[in-house]
mmCIF file of C-alpha atoms in Angstrom:
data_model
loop_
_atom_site.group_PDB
_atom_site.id
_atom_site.type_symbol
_atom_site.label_atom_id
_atom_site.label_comp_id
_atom_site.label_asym_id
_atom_site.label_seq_id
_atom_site.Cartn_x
_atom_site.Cartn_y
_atom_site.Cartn_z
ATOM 1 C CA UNK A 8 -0.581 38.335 12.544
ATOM 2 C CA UNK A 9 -2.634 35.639 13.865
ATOM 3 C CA UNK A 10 -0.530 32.610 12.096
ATOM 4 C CA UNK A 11 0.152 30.890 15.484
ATOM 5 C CA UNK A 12 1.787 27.914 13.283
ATOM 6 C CA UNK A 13 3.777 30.779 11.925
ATOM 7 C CA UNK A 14 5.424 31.688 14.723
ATOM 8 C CA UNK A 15 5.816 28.308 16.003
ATOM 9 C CA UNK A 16 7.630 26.932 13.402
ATOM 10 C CA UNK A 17 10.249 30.047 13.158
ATOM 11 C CA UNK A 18 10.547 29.944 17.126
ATOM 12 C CA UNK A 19 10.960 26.539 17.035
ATOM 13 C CA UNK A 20 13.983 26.671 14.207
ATOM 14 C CA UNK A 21 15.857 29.720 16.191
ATOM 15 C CA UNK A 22 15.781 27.105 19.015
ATOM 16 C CA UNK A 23 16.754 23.980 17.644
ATOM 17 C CA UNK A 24 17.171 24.037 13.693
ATOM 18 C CA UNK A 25 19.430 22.516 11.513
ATOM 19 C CA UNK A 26 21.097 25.862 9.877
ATOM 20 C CA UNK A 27 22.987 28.472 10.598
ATOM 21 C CA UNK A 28 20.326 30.531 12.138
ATOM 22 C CA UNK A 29 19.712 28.515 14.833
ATOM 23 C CA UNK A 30 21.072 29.546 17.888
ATOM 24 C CA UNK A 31 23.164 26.968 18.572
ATOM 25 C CA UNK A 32 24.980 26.906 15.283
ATOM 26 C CA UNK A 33 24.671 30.798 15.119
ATOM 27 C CA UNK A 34 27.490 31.238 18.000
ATOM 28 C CA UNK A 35 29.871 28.583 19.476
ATOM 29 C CA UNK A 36 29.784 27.938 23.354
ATOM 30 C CA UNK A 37 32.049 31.337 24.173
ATOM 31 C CA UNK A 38 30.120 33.516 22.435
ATOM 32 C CA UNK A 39 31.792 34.020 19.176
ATOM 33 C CA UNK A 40 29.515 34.604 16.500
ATOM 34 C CA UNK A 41 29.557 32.615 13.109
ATOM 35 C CA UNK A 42 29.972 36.424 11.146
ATOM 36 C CA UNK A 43 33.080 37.159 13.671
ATOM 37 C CA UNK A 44 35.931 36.066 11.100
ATOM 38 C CA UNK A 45 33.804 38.128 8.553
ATOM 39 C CA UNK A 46 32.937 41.571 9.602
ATOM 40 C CA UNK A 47 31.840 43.059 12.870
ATOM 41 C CA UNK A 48 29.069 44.665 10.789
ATOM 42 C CA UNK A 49 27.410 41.343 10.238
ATOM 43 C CA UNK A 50 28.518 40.065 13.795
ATOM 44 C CA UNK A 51 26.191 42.687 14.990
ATOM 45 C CA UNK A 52 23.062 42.860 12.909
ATOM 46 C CA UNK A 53 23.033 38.874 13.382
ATOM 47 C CA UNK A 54 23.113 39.421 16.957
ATOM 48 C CA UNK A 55 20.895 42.200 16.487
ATOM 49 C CA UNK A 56 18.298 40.639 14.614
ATOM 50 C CA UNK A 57 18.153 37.202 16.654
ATOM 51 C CA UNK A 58 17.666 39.753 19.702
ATOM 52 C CA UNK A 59 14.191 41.263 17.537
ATOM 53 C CA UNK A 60 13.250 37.838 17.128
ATOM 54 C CA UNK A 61 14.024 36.752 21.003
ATOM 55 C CA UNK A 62 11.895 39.784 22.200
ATOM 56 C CA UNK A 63 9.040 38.738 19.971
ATOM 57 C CA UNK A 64 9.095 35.438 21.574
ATOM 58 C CA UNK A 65 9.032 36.875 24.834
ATOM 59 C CA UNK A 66 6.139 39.185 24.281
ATOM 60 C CA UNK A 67 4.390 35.923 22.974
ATOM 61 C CA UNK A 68 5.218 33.933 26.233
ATOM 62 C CA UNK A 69 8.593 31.992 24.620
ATOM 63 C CA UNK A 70 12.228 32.204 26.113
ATOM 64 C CA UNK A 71 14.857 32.580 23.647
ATOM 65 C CA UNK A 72 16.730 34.614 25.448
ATOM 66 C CA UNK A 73 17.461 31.936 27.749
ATOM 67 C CA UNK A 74 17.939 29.588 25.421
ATOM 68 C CA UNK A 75 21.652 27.347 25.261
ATOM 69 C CA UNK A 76 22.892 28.653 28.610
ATOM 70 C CA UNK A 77 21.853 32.118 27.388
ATOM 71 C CA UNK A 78 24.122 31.831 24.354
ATOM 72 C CA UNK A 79 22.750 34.725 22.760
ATOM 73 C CA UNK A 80 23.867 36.922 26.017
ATOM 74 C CA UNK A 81 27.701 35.106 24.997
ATOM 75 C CA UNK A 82 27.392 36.316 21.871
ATOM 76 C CA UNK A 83 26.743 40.194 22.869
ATOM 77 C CA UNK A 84 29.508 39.830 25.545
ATOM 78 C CA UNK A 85 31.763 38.304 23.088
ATOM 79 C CA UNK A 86 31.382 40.762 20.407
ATOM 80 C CA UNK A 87 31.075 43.584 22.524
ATOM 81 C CA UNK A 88 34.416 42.999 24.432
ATOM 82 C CA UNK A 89 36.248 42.559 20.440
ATOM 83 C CA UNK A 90 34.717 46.126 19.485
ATOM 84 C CA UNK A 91 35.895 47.754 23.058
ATOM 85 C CA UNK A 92 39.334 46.424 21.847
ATOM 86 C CA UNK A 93 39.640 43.207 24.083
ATOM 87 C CA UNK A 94 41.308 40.284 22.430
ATOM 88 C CA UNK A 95 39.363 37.637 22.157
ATOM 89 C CA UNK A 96 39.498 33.799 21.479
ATOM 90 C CA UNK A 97 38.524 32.826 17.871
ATOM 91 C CA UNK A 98 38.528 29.872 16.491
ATOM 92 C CA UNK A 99 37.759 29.396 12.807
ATOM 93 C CA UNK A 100 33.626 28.547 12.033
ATOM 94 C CA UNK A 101 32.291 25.954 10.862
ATOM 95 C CA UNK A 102 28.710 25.454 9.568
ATOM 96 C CA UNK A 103 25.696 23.228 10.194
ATOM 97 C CA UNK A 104 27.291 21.261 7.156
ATOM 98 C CA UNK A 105 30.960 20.851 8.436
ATOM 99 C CA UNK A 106 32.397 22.891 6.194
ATOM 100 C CA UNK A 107 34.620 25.781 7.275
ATOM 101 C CA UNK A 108 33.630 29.371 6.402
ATOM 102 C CA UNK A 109 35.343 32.991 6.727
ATOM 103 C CA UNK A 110 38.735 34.041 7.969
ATOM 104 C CA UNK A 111 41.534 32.069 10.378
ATOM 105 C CA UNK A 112 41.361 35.301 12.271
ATOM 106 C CA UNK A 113 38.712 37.559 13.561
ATOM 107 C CA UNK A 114 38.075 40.325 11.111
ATOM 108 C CA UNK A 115 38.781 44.074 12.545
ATOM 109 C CA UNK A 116 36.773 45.370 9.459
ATOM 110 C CA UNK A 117 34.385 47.506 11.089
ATOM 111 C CA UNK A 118 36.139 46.890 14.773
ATOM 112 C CA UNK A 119 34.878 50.368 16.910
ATOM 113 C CA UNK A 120 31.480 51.012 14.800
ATOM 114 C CA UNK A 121 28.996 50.015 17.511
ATOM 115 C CA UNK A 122 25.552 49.401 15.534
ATOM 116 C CA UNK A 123 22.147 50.662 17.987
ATOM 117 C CA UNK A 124 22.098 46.991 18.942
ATOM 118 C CA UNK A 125 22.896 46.915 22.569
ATOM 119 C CA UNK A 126 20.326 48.244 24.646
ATOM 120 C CA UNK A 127 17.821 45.731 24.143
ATOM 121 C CA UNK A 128 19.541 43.169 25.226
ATOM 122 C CA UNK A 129 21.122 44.563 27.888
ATOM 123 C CA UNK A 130 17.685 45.783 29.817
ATOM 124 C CA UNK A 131 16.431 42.427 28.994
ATOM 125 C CA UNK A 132 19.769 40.444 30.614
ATOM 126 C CA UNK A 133 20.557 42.806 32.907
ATOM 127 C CA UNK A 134 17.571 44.318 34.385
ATOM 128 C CA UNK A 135 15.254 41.418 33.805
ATOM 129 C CA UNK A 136 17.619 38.551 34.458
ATOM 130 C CA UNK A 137 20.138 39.984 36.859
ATOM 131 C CA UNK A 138 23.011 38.844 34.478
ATOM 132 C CA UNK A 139 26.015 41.492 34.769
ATOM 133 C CA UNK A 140 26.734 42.239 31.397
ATOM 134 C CA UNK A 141 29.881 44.386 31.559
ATOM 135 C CA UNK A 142 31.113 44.720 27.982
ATOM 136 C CA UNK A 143 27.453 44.443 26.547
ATOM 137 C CA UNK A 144 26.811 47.900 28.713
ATOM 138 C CA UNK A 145 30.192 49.459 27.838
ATOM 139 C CA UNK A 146 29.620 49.076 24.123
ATOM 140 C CA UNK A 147 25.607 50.375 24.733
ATOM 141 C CA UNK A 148 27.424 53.743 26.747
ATOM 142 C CA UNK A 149 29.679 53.964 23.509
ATOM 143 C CA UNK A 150 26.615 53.658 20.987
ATOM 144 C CA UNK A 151 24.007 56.623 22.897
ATOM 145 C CA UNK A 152 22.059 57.754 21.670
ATOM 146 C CA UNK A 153 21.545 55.860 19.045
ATOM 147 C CA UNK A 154 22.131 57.778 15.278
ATOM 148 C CA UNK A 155 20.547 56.945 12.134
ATOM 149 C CA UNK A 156 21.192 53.137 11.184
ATOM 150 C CA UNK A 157 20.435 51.374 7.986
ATOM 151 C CA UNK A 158 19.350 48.210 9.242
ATOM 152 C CA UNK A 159 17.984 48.835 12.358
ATOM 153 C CA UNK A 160 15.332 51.293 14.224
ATOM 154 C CA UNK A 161 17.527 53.895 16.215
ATOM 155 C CA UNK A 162 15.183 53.786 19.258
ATOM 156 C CA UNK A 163 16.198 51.411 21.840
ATOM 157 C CA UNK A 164 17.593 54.030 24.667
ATOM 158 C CA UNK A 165 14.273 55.275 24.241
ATOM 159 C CA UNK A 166 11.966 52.575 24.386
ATOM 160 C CA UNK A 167 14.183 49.455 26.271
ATOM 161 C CA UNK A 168 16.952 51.707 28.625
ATOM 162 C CA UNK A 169 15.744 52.155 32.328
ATOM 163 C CA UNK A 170 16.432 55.156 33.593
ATOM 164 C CA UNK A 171 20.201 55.731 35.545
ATOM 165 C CA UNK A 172 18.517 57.322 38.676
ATOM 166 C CA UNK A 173 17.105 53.953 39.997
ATOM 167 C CA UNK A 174 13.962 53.396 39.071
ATOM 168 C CA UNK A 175 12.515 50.009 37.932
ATOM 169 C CA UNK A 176 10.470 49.162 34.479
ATOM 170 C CA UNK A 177 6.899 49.401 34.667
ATOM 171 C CA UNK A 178 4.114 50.618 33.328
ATOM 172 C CA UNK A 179 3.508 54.422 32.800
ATOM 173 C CA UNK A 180 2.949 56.250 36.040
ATOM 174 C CA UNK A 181 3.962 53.117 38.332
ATOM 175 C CA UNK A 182 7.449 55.151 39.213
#
């Protein structure tokens, strides 16, 4: 837990390596994600787990949420407006290598199943940043609380939502 040149070198490849995970090859400059033409399943634990990995960063002093003209916020609004039902513009991926991966079309499989994924991100955009993020709090309403997941922990409304009467984030008692 104290590998400093750990962290470093996996912050440093979310925010400018070579692969797929980076962040800029993980989602195009709308938002769509590189899992969109495969399954909104994957769409959303990619998204999910790259927001983990941003909040780590952030607790450690490191902005990845910002990171790309907040690219990773694209990718929530993007995916979140697909699984309200919104069309959306897709255009086929391609990787870090060139090559051209998944469907011609965005893939419905799993269209409507929101994973606990949302609330996260949208405390840290919304209530952080001051970024509206309409579709991103839409698909966090639909996904409340969160049920039993099997690849994430179920506890983000309780642990990252501030609370709808008005009150502000802050350490216990300072409300």
């Amino acid at each position: 837990t104290d590998r400093r040149d750990i962290f470093l070198s996996a912050f440093n490849h979310l925010k400018s390596g070579e692969t797929n995970g980076a962040i800029d090859h993980y989602f195009n400059t709308w938002g769509q994600c590189q899992e969109s033409g495969r399954d909104q399943g994957h769409a959303q634990m990619g998204l999910g787990f790259l927001t983990v990995a941003a909040q780590i960063a952030w607790n450690q002093g490191y902005d990845l949420f910002s990171a790309y003209h907040n690219r990773l916020a694209l990718g929530y609004e993007y995916t979140a407006s697909y699984m309200l039902g919104n069309d959306v513009r897709y255009v086929r991926y391609t990787n870090f290598r060139g090559k051209q991966v998944f469907g011609d079309s965005i893939s419905a499989k799993g269209r409507g199943h929101f994973s606990p994924i949302y609330e996260r991100t949208y405390h840290h955009y919304h209530d952080i940043m001051g970024m509206e993020m309409p579709f991103t709090r839409q698909a966090l309403e639909k996904s409340r609380p969160e049920g039993a997941s099997d690849l994430f922990l179920p506890w983000a409304s309780l642990t990252s939502r501030v609370p709808s009467y008005g009150t502000k984030p802050g350490p216990p008692g300072a409300n």
